[in-house]
Coordinates of C-alpha atoms in Angstrom, one line a residue:
M1 CA 0.3 -23.6 -30.4
A2 CA 1.8 -23.5 -33.9
G3 CA 5.6 -23.6 -33.5
Y4 CA 5.5 -24.2 -29.8
K5 CA 7.6 -27.0 -28.4
V6 CA 6.5 -28.5 -25.1
P7 CA 9.6 -28.3 -22.7
S8 CA 11.0 -31.5 -21.4
S9 CA 11.4 -29.8 -18.0
V10 CA 10.2 -26.6 -16.3
L11 CA 11.9 -25.0 -13.3
I12 CA 9.5 -22.6 -11.4
V13 CA 11.3 -20.1 -9.2
G14 CA 8.8 -19.0 -6.6
S15 CA 5.9 -20.8 -4.9
G16 CA 3.5 -17.8 -4.6
V17 CA 0.2 -17.4 -6.5
F18 CA 1.9 -17.3 -9.9
G19 CA 4.2 -20.2 -9.2
L20 CA 1.7 -22.6 -7.6
S21 CA -1.2 -21.9 -10.0
T22 CA 1.1 -22.4 -13.0
A23 CA 2.5 -25.7 -11.5
W24 CA -1.1 -26.9 -11.0
E25 CA -2.1 -26.0 -14.6
L26 CA 0.9 -27.8 -16.1
T27 CA -0.1 -31.0 -14.2
Q28 CA -3.6 -30.8 -15.7
R29 CA -2.7 -30.4 -19.4
P30 CA -2.0 -33.7 -21.2
A31 CA 0.6 -32.1 -23.3
Y32 CA 2.9 -31.8 -20.3
A33 CA 2.4 -35.4 -19.1
N34 CA 6.1 -36.2 -19.6
T35 CA 7.4 -32.8 -18.5
K36 CA 9.5 -32.7 -15.3
I37 CA 8.2 -29.9 -13.1
T38 CA 10.2 -28.5 -10.2
V39 CA 9.3 -25.6 -7.9
V40 CA 12.1 -24.0 -5.8
D41 CA 11.6 -21.4 -3.1
D42 CA 13.4 -20.4 0.1
A43 CA 10.8 -21.8 2.4
G44 CA 13.3 -22.7 5.2
A45 CA 13.9 -19.0 5.8
C46 CA 10.3 -18.6 7.0
G47 CA 9.4 -21.8 8.9
G48 CA 9.8 -24.3 6.0
E49 CA 6.3 -23.9 4.5
F50 CA 5.5 -23.5 0.9
P51 CA 4.9 -20.7 0.0
P52 CA 7.0 -18.8 2.6
R53 CA 5.1 -16.9 5.2
D54 CA 6.4 -13.5 4.0
S55 CA 5.0 -14.0 0.5
A56 CA 2.5 -11.4 -0.6
S57 CA 0.0 -14.2 -1.2
V58 CA 0.1 -15.4 2.4
D59 CA -1.9 -13.5 5.0
S60 CA -5.1 -13.7 7.1
S61 CA -7.2 -12.1 4.4
R62 CA -7.3 -10.7 0.8
I63 CA -10.1 -9.0 -1.0
I64 CA -11.9 -11.0 -3.6
R65 CA -13.6 -8.7 -6.1
A66 CA -14.4 -8.1 -9.7
D67 CA -14.4 -4.4 -8.9
Y68 CA -11.8 -3.1 -11.4
A69 CA -11.7 0.0 -13.6
D70 CA -10.2 -2.2 -16.3
P71 CA -12.9 -4.5 -17.9
H72 CA -10.3 -7.3 -18.6
Y73 CA -9.5 -7.8 -14.9
S74 CA -13.2 -7.4 -14.0
A75 CA -14.2 -10.1 -16.4
L76 CA -11.4 -12.5 -15.3
A77 CA -12.1 -11.9 -11.6
A78 CA -15.8 -12.7 -12.2
V79 CA -14.8 -16.1 -13.6
A80 CA -12.5 -16.6 -10.6
Q81 CA -15.3 -15.7 -8.2
A82 CA -17.4 -18.6 -9.5
E83 CA -14.7 -20.9 -8.1
W84 CA -14.4 -19.0 -4.9
R85 CA -18.1 -19.4 -4.2
K86 CA -17.9 -23.2 -4.2
Q87 CA -18.1 -24.1 -0.6
G88 CA -17.4 -27.9 -0.4
D89 CA -14.7 -28.9 2.0
D90 CA -12.4 -29.8 -0.8
D91 CA -13.2 -26.6 -2.8
L92 CA -11.1 -23.5 -2.7
G93 CA -13.8 -21.5 -1.0
G94 CA -14.8 -24.1 1.5
Q95 CA -14.0 -24.4 5.2
G96 CA -14.1 -20.6 5.7
R97 CA -11.5 -19.9 3.0
Y98 CA -14.0 -17.5 1.3
S99 CA -16.6 -15.2 2.7
E100 CA -19.0 -13.2 0.5
A101 CA -19.3 -10.3 2.9
G102 CA -19.7 -7.6 0.3
L103 CA -17.4 -4.7 -0.6
L104 CA -18.0 -1.0 0.0
L105 CA -15.7 0.7 -2.5
M106 CA -15.4 4.5 -2.3
A107 CA -13.2 7.5 -2.9
D108 CA -12.7 11.2 -2.0
N109 CA -13.3 14.0 -4.5
P110 CA -9.9 14.7 -6.1
T111 CA -8.2 18.0 -5.3
A112 CA -6.0 17.6 -8.4
A113 CA -5.6 15.2 -11.3
K114 CA -2.9 14.4 -13.8
K115 CA -4.0 14.6 -17.4
G116 CA -4.6 11.1 -18.8
K117 CA -4.4 9.5 -15.3
L118 CA -7.2 7.9 -13.3
T119 CA -8.0 9.3 -9.8
G120 CA -9.3 7.1 -7.1
M121 CA -12.8 8.5 -7.8
D122 CA -12.4 7.7 -11.5
Y123 CA -11.4 4.2 -10.7
T124 CA -14.3 3.7 -8.3
K125 CA -16.9 4.9 -10.7
E126 CA -15.4 2.8 -13.6
S127 CA -15.4 -0.2 -11.3
W128 CA -19.1 0.4 -10.4
R129 CA -20.0 0.5 -14.1
N130 CA -18.1 -2.7 -14.8
V131 CA -19.5 -4.8 -11.9
A132 CA -23.0 -3.5 -12.5
R133 CA -22.8 -4.7 -16.1
I134 CA -21.4 -8.1 -15.1
A135 CA -24.1 -8.5 -12.4
R136 CA -26.8 -7.5 -14.9
E137 CA -25.6 -9.9 -17.5
A138 CA -25.4 -12.7 -14.9
G139 CA -29.0 -12.2 -14.0
Y140 CA -28.5 -10.8 -10.5
P141 CA -31.1 -8.4 -9.1
A142 CA -30.2 -4.7 -9.5
D143 CA -30.1 -4.1 -5.7
R144 CA -27.1 -6.4 -5.3
I145 CA -25.1 -3.3 -6.1
Q146 CA -26.1 0.0 -4.5
T147 CA -24.6 3.4 -4.8
L148 CA -24.0 5.7 -1.8
E149 CA -23.6 9.1 -3.5
S150 CA -22.5 11.4 -0.7
A151 CA -20.2 11.6 2.3
Q152 CA -23.3 11.6 4.6
A153 CA -24.8 8.5 3.0
L154 CA -21.5 6.6 3.4
K155 CA -21.1 7.7 7.0
E156 CA -24.7 6.7 7.8
H157 CA -24.3 3.3 6.1
L158 CA -21.1 2.5 8.0
G159 CA -22.1 4.1 11.3
T160 CA -18.7 5.7 11.7
P161 CA -17.8 8.9 13.5
G162 CA -15.3 9.9 10.9
R163 CA -15.4 10.7 7.2
P164 CA -15.2 7.5 5.1
G165 CA -15.3 9.1 1.6
D166 CA -17.4 11.3 -0.8
W167 CA -18.9 8.7 -3.2
G168 CA -19.1 5.0 -3.3
Y169 CA -21.1 1.8 -3.8
L170 CA -21.8 -1.4 -2.0
N171 CA -21.2 -4.6 -4.1
T172 CA -22.7 -7.5 -2.2
L173 CA -21.3 -9.9 -4.7
S174 CA -17.7 -9.4 -3.6
G175 CA -16.0 -10.5 -0.4
W176 CA -12.7 -11.7 1.1
A177 CA -10.6 -14.8 1.4
N178 CA -8.2 -16.3 4.0
A179 CA -5.2 -16.0 1.8
G180 CA -2.8 -18.1 3.9
E181 CA -5.3 -21.0 4.0
G182 CA -6.0 -20.6 0.3
M183 CA -2.4 -20.9 -0.6
R184 CA -1.9 -23.9 1.7
W185 CA -4.9 -25.5 -0.1
Q186 CA -3.3 -24.9 -3.4
Y187 CA 0.0 -26.3 -2.3
R188 CA -1.6 -29.5 -1.0
R189 CA -3.4 -29.9 -4.3
V190 CA -0.3 -29.5 -6.3
K191 CA 1.7 -31.8 -4.0
A192 CA -1.0 -34.5 -4.3
T193 CA -0.5 -34.8 -8.0
G194 CA 2.8 -36.4 -7.4
R195 CA 4.1 -34.6 -10.5
V196 CA 5.9 -31.6 -8.9
N197 CA 9.2 -31.7 -7.0
F198 CA 9.5 -29.0 -4.4
V199 CA 13.0 -27.8 -3.5
D200 CA 13.5 -25.8 -0.3
A201 CA 16.5 -23.6 -1.2
K202 CA 17.5 -20.0 -2.0
V203 CA 18.2 -19.2 -5.6
T204 CA 21.2 -16.8 -5.8
E205 CA 21.3 -16.3 -9.6
L206 CA 20.1 -17.6 -12.9
V207 CA 22.6 -19.7 -14.9
T208 CA 23.2 -19.1 -18.5
E209 CA 25.0 -20.7 -21.4
G210 CA 25.5 -18.4 -24.4
K211 CA 22.2 -16.6 -25.0
R212 CA 20.1 -19.1 -23.1
V213 CA 19.0 -19.4 -19.4
V214 CA 19.5 -23.0 -18.4
G215 CA 18.9 -23.1 -14.7
A216 CA 19.2 -21.6 -11.3
K217 CA 22.1 -21.6 -8.9
L218 CA 21.3 -22.3 -5.3
A219 CA 23.0 -20.9 -2.1
S220 CA 24.6 -24.3 -1.7
G221 CA 26.3 -24.0 -5.0
N222 CA 24.2 -26.6 -6.7
V223 CA 22.4 -25.9 -10.0
L224 CA 18.9 -26.8 -10.9
R225 CA 18.7 -27.1 -14.7
A226 CA 15.6 -27.1 -16.9
D227 CA 14.5 -26.7 -20.5
L228 CA 12.3 -23.7 -19.5
V229 CA 13.1 -21.5 -16.5
F230 CA 10.0 -19.8 -15.2
V231 CA 10.6 -17.0 -12.8
A232 CA 7.7 -16.2 -10.5
A233 CA 9.6 -14.6 -7.6
G234 CA 7.2 -11.8 -7.0
A235 CA 8.8 -8.8 -5.2
W236 CA 12.1 -10.7 -5.1
T237 CA 12.3 -10.8 -9.0
G238 CA 14.7 -7.8 -9.1
A239 CA 17.3 -9.8 -7.3
L240 CA 17.5 -12.3 -10.1
I241 CA 16.7 -10.3 -13.3
D242 CA 17.4 -6.6 -14.2
M243 CA 13.7 -5.4 -14.2
R244 CA 14.5 -1.7 -13.6
G245 CA 11.8 0.5 -15.0
R246 CA 9.4 -2.4 -15.4
I247 CA 8.9 -4.1 -12.0
E248 CA 9.7 -2.8 -8.5
A249 CA 9.2 -4.1 -5.0
T250 CA 7.1 -1.8 -2.8
G251 CA 6.1 -2.4 0.8
H252 CA 2.6 -1.9 2.1
V253 CA 1.6 -1.7 5.7
L254 CA -0.7 -4.0 7.7
G255 CA -1.7 -3.9 11.3
Y256 CA -3.7 -6.1 13.6
I257 CA -5.4 -5.3 16.9
D258 CA -7.3 -7.5 19.4
I259 CA -11.0 -6.9 19.7
T260 CA -13.7 -8.2 22.1
Q261 CA -16.3 -10.8 21.4
D262 CA -19.0 -8.1 21.2
E263 CA -16.9 -6.1 18.7
L264 CA -16.4 -9.3 16.7
E265 CA -20.1 -9.9 16.5
T266 CA -20.6 -6.3 15.2
L267 CA -17.7 -6.1 12.8
S268 CA -18.0 -9.7 11.3
K269 CA -21.4 -8.6 9.8
K270 CA -19.9 -5.6 8.0
P271 CA -18.6 -5.6 4.4
V272 CA -15.0 -5.1 3.3
V273 CA -14.4 -1.3 3.3
L274 CA -11.9 0.3 0.9
N275 CA -11.2 4.0 0.2
L276 CA -9.2 4.2 -3.0
S277 CA -8.0 7.8 -2.4
S278 CA -6.4 7.0 0.9
G279 CA -5.8 3.3 0.2
L280 CA -7.0 2.4 3.6
F281 CA -9.1 -0.7 4.0
I282 CA -10.7 -2.9 6.7
I283 CA -11.6 -6.6 6.2
P284 CA -14.3 -8.0 8.6
P285 CA -12.8 -10.4 11.2
Q286 CA -13.5 -14.1 11.7
E287 CA -11.7 -14.1 15.0
K288 CA -11.1 -11.6 17.8
V289 CA -8.4 -9.9 15.7
L290 CA -9.1 -6.9 13.3
K291 CA -6.9 -6.2 10.3
V292 CA -6.4 -2.7 8.8
A293 CA -4.2 -2.1 5.8
R294 CA -3.2 0.5 3.2
H295 CA -3.1 -0.2 -0.6
S296 CA -0.7 2.7 -1.4
F297 CA 2.3 3.7 -3.5
G298 CA 4.3 1.8 -0.9
Y299 CA 7.8 2.1 0.6
L300 CA 11.0 1.5 -1.4
N301 CA 14.0 -0.4 -0.1
P302 CA 16.9 0.2 -2.4
V303 CA 19.8 -2.3 -2.1
T304 CA 22.7 -3.5 -4.2
V305 CA 22.3 -6.9 -5.9
P306 CA 25.5 -8.4 -7.3
R307 CA 24.4 -10.9 -9.9
A308 CA 21.1 -10.0 -11.5
L309 CA 20.6 -11.2 -15.0
P310 CA 21.3 -8.3 -17.4
V311 CA 18.9 -7.2 -20.1
S312 CA 20.5 -9.4 -22.8
H313 CA 23.3 -11.9 -23.3
T314 CA 25.4 -9.1 -24.9
A315 CA 25.3 -7.0 -21.6
P316 CA 27.7 -7.7 -18.8
R317 CA 26.6 -8.8 -15.3
A318 CA 27.3 -6.0 -12.9
P319 CA 26.0 -4.9 -9.5
I320 CA 22.8 -2.8 -9.7
V321 CA 20.6 -1.0 -7.1
V322 CA 17.0 -2.2 -6.9
S323 CA 14.2 -2.1 -4.4
L324 CA 13.8 -5.5 -2.6
P325 CA 11.6 -6.7 0.2
M326 CA 12.6 -6.2 3.8
T327 CA 10.9 -9.0 5.8
S328 CA 11.5 -11.3 8.7
R329 CA 14.0 -13.3 6.6
S330 CA 16.1 -10.2 6.1
G331 CA 15.9 -8.7 9.6
G332 CA 12.7 -6.7 8.8
P333 CA 11.9 -3.6 10.8
G334 CA 9.4 -5.2 13.2
R335 CA 7.5 -1.9 13.5
L336 CA 5.7 0.6 11.3
P337 CA 7.1 4.0 10.4
T338 CA 5.3 6.7 12.4
E339 CA 3.4 8.1 9.4
A340 CA 2.0 4.6 8.7
D341 CA 1.0 4.1 12.3
I342 CA -0.9 7.4 12.4
D343 CA -2.6 6.7 9.0
L344 CA -3.7 3.2 9.9
R345 CA -5.2 4.4 13.1
R346 CA -7.1 7.0 11.1
A347 CA -8.8 4.1 9.3
F348 CA -10.3 2.9 12.6
R349 CA -12.0 6.3 13.0
D350 CA -13.2 6.7 9.4
L351 CA -14.1 3.2 8.5
V352 CA -15.1 1.3 11.6
P353 CA -18.4 1.7 13.6
V354 CA -16.7 1.0 16.9
E355 CA -15.2 3.9 18.8
G356 CA -11.9 3.9 20.5
L357 CA -10.1 1.3 18.4
E358 CA -7.5 3.8 17.2
G359 CA -5.9 3.9 20.7
R360 CA -5.3 0.2 21.1
P361 CA -1.8 -1.3 20.8
W362 CA -0.8 -3.3 17.8
K363 CA -1.0 -7.1 18.2
E364 CA 1.2 -7.4 15.1
T365 CA 2.3 -5.3 12.1
R366 CA 4.0 -6.3 8.9
L367 CA 4.9 -5.1 5.4
C368 CA 3.3 -6.8 2.4
W369 CA 5.6 -6.5 -0.6
Y370 CA 4.1 -6.0 -4.0
A371 CA 5.9 -6.4 -7.4
D372 CA 4.6 -3.2 -8.9
T373 CA 4.4 -2.1 -12.5
R374 CA 3.8 1.4 -13.8
D375 CA 0.3 0.7 -15.1
G376 CA -0.8 -2.0 -12.7
D377 CA -0.7 -4.6 -15.5
W378 CA 1.1 -7.8 -14.9
L379 CA 4.2 -9.0 -16.8
V380 CA 3.7 -12.5 -18.1
D381 CA 6.0 -13.1 -21.1
Y382 CA 9.2 -14.6 -22.4
H383 CA 12.2 -12.4 -21.7
P384 CA 13.1 -10.8 -25.0
G385 CA 16.9 -10.7 -24.3
W386 CA 17.3 -14.4 -23.3
E387 CA 16.1 -17.8 -24.6
G388 CA 14.6 -20.3 -22.3
L389 CA 13.4 -17.7 -19.7
F390 CA 9.7 -16.9 -19.0
V391 CA 8.8 -14.3 -16.4
A392 CA 5.4 -14.0 -14.5
T393 CA 5.4 -11.2 -12.0
G394 CA 4.2 -7.6 -11.5
D395 CA 0.9 -8.6 -9.8
S396 CA 0.8 -5.0 -8.4
G397 CA -1.0 -6.2 -5.3
H398 CA -4.0 -7.7 -7.1
G399 CA -3.0 -11.2 -8.1
Y400 CA -4.2 -13.4 -5.3
K401 CA -8.0 -13.3 -6.1
F402 CA -7.2 -14.9 -9.5
L403 CA -5.7 -18.0 -7.9
P404 CA -8.3 -20.4 -9.4
V405 CA -7.9 -19.2 -13.0
L406 CA -4.4 -17.6 -13.1
G407 CA -2.4 -20.7 -14.1
D408 CA -4.7 -21.4 -17.0
K409 CA -4.0 -17.9 -18.5
V410 CA -0.3 -18.1 -17.7
V411 CA 0.2 -21.4 -19.5
D412 CA -1.8 -20.0 -22.5
C413 CA 0.8 -17.2 -22.6
I414 CA 3.6 -19.8 -22.4
E415 CA 2.1 -21.5 -25.4
G416 CA 1.8 -18.3 -27.4
R417 CA -2.0 -18.0 -27.3
G418 CA -2.6 -15.6 -24.5
G419 CA -5.1 -13.5 -26.5
A420 CA -6.1 -10.0 -25.2
L421 CA -4.7 -10.7 -21.7
G422 CA -1.5 -11.9 -23.2
D423 CA -1.2 -8.7 -25.1
K424 CA -1.7 -6.7 -21.9
W425 CA 0.9 -8.6 -20.1
K426 CA 3.6 -8.5 -22.7
W427 CA 7.1 -7.2 -22.0
K428 CA 7.0 -3.4 -22.4
P429 CA 9.9 -1.2 -23.5
V430 CA 11.4 1.3 -21.1
P431 CA 11.8 4.8 -22.6
E432 CA 15.3 5.7 -23.6
G433 CA 17.1 7.6 -20.9
D434 CA 14.5 6.7 -18.3
R435 CA 15.8 6.8 -14.7
V436 CA 12.9 5.0 -13.0
G437 CA 14.1 2.2 -10.8
R438 CA 17.7 3.6 -10.8
E439 CA 20.0 5.3 -8.4
T440 CA 21.5 8.6 -9.6
D441 CA 24.0 10.5 -7.3
G442 CA 22.8 8.5 -4.3
K443 CA 19.1 9.2 -5.0
F444 CA 16.8 6.4 -5.9
E445 CA 14.0 7.2 -8.3
G446 CA 11.1 4.8 -7.6
L447 CA 8.6 3.4 -10.0
I448 CA 5.0 4.8 -9.5
T449 CA 1.9 2.8 -10.2
E450 CA -0.5 5.2 -11.8
D451 CA -3.7 3.1 -12.4
G452 CA -5.9 5.2 -10.0
S453 CA -6.0 2.5 -7.3
R454 CA -3.2 3.9 -5.0
G455 CA -3.4 6.3 -2.1
G456 CA -0.7 8.1 -0.1
Y457 CA 2.6 9.5 -1.3
P458 CA 4.9 8.0 -3.8
G459 CA 8.7 7.6 -3.4
M460 CA 9.0 7.0 0.3
I461 CA 12.2 5.2 1.3
L462 CA 11.6 2.7 4.1
K463 CA 14.8 3.3 6.0
D464 CA 14.3 7.1 5.9
E465 CA 10.8 6.8 7.2
L466 CA 11.9 4.5 10.0
A467 CA 14.8 6.9 10.9
K468 CA 12.4 9.8 11.3
E469 CA 11.0 8.3 14.5
V470 CA 14.5 7.7 15.8
A471 CA 15.6 11.2 15.0
A472 CA 12.5 12.6 16.7
K473 CA 13.5 10.9 20.0
L474 CA 17.0 12.2 20.0

């Protein structure tokens, strides 16, 4: 911490997994005993709860795994899992918030691969090597992780009529969490410290004086000021800061169907199932509702934002086009594009051992909006163009599982001692002339996350995909 000065006040913009976990950690470190901590979020737009219901970290379920191709995330997730496994009523994993159902991770044999880029199969096999090593070093029996080395072996293990994948493995040490309940648990814990002031308001822009960010302007016109402004706005970050080429909001589809009691008894005993080539996954149900989702390149929603903070204090503020979430607060679509509807129903055939589910009506559908980066690494660093501004975003759809340990690592980065993880999460330069995340002649060029974990097709524009169904009916 040499040269680091503890801020007298911290304003956290966003109450998702980055915001709440960081607020908690600040209350636990004696150095911040006299620091005023404020969290602001537009909770009123989604029922008044912190965090808002359309946050990426709020849902019925999220996968909890150490199954990463990157050994840094594998190691950190293994530490987080130790906390998830604590089952006392007051623990994060208690009261049904965590279930260690296992994870069957698999992929299809690639038809083509980009040089230097991981395929879904590469990612799956690297993940297997990492978790097998972690399990061995922790003293678990070797049979806690079992390979299934053919399409037939996968099909027989799952009991499905379709084709789940070509190679995979079952990790019985992974599982899933009730994400909404986990975030509410974290909010109650932070609130109970009495140290954090929660403000229900929409932030419209960051306020600057010279080359320093000094606060956030609210829709009411009021300004919240702080010594350190900490932006953890997830997929909405691009509305406040010019992050083009670094972070981009992408929408990922989820669907829910009703199931019977008999189907619940069958499916609740199954592991989480994820195919990294298609991105399709199923999480075992706790109630008579089954969730299917797709971890893909996602949809883009380009819109014009008027007052995003420019790259430095020498650049003017001007309207820019960025991809931002389209959710219930912004009149979200309320339905899936046709291609997503078809694809999610394919998951019922390929991944679920109950026939006929693909024909059932949706109970609910939604889009989960990630803040994506090119390489899947997060961005947790001071903004190089402004003083007094720290940014923590770019979770790329895999931040929630780190809830019990994330704040500790983020505050280490704030203090300038982030170590190897801090180096991974540093602000990265955008190549000169790069057009990623920018609109040229009316065409938006989207950011593509190329870490091997994504399925589907990159670059799909949400409104265009929604319009295809309308056009087909005319």
